Amino acid sequence: MGPALVAKSPADGYTVLVSTSAQAYSAALRKDLPYNPLKDFIPVAPLTSQPYVIVAGRLAASLAYASSLRRHEESRVY
């Protein structure tokens, strides 16, 4: 809701959106956004950094193996 309100605000420099990295990939997750996260916003400054973690089941003994499973079993990847 916040990004949609900011996207509709005048580009006068008085409205600022502080968001997480979710803003970067929201277009890939939802096709019905009322704004374009890549074109409607201008990044100003990074405030934090976030670590990312890859989680796999016990059958995936390595990242390479987990990646190969993903390519062959698209319907089982969540």
PDB file of C-alpha atoms in Angstrom, residues 41-68:
ATOM      1  CA  PHE A  41      11.013   5.066  -8.129  1.00  0.00           C
ATOM      2  CA  ILE A  42      14.529   6.492  -8.011  1.00  0.00           C
ATOM      3  CA  PRO A  43      16.967   4.981  -5.501  1.00  0.00           C
ATOM      4  CA  VAL A  44      18.545   7.687  -3.343  1.00  0.00           C
ATOM      5  CA  ALA A  45      20.785   5.910  -0.825  1.00  0.00           C
ATOM      6  CA  PRO A  46      21.225   2.457   0.701  1.00  0.00           C
ATOM      7  CA  LEU A  47      20.283   2.416   4.375  1.00  0.00           C
ATOM      8  CA  THR A  48      21.115  -1.190   5.282  1.00  0.00           C
ATOM      9  CA  SER A  49      22.265  -4.463   3.804  1.00  0.00           C
ATOM     10  CA  GLN A  50      20.508  -7.792   4.187  1.00  0.00           C
ATOM     11  CA  PRO A  51      22.011 -11.287   4.169  1.00  0.00           C
ATOM     12  CA  TYR A  52      20.339 -13.918   2.005  1.00  0.00           C
ATOM     13  CA  VAL A  53      20.063 -17.570   2.909  1.00  0.00           C
ATOM     14  CA  ILE A  54      19.458 -20.523   0.606  1.00  0.00           C
ATOM     15  CA  VAL A  55      17.571 -23.326   2.313  1.00  0.00           C
ATOM     16  CA  ALA A  56      17.238 -26.844   0.908  1.00  0.00           C
ATOM     17  CA  GLY A  57      16.062 -30.194   2.178  1.00  0.00           C
ATOM     18  CA  ARG A  58      18.390 -32.994   3.262  1.00  0.00           C
ATOM     19  CA  LEU A  59      18.346 -34.594  -0.186  1.00  0.00           C
ATOM     20  CA  ALA A  60      20.113 -31.579  -1.662  1.00  0.00           C
ATOM     21  CA  ALA A  61      23.701 -32.367  -0.646  1.00  0.00           C
ATOM     22  CA  SER A  62      25.107 -29.321  -2.433  1.00  0.00           C
ATOM     23  CA  LEU A  63      23.976 -26.108  -4.079  1.00  0.00           C
ATOM     24  CA  ALA A  64      24.818 -27.567  -7.503  1.00  0.00           C
ATOM     25  CA  TYR A  65      22.631 -30.616  -6.809  1.00  0.00           C
ATOM     26  CA  ALA A  66      19.771 -28.463  -5.512  1.00  0.00           C
ATOM     27  CA  SER A  67      20.018 -26.314  -8.636  1.00  0.00           C
ATOM     28  CA  SER A  68      19.878 -29.383 -10.885  1.00  0.00           C
TER      29      SER A  68
END
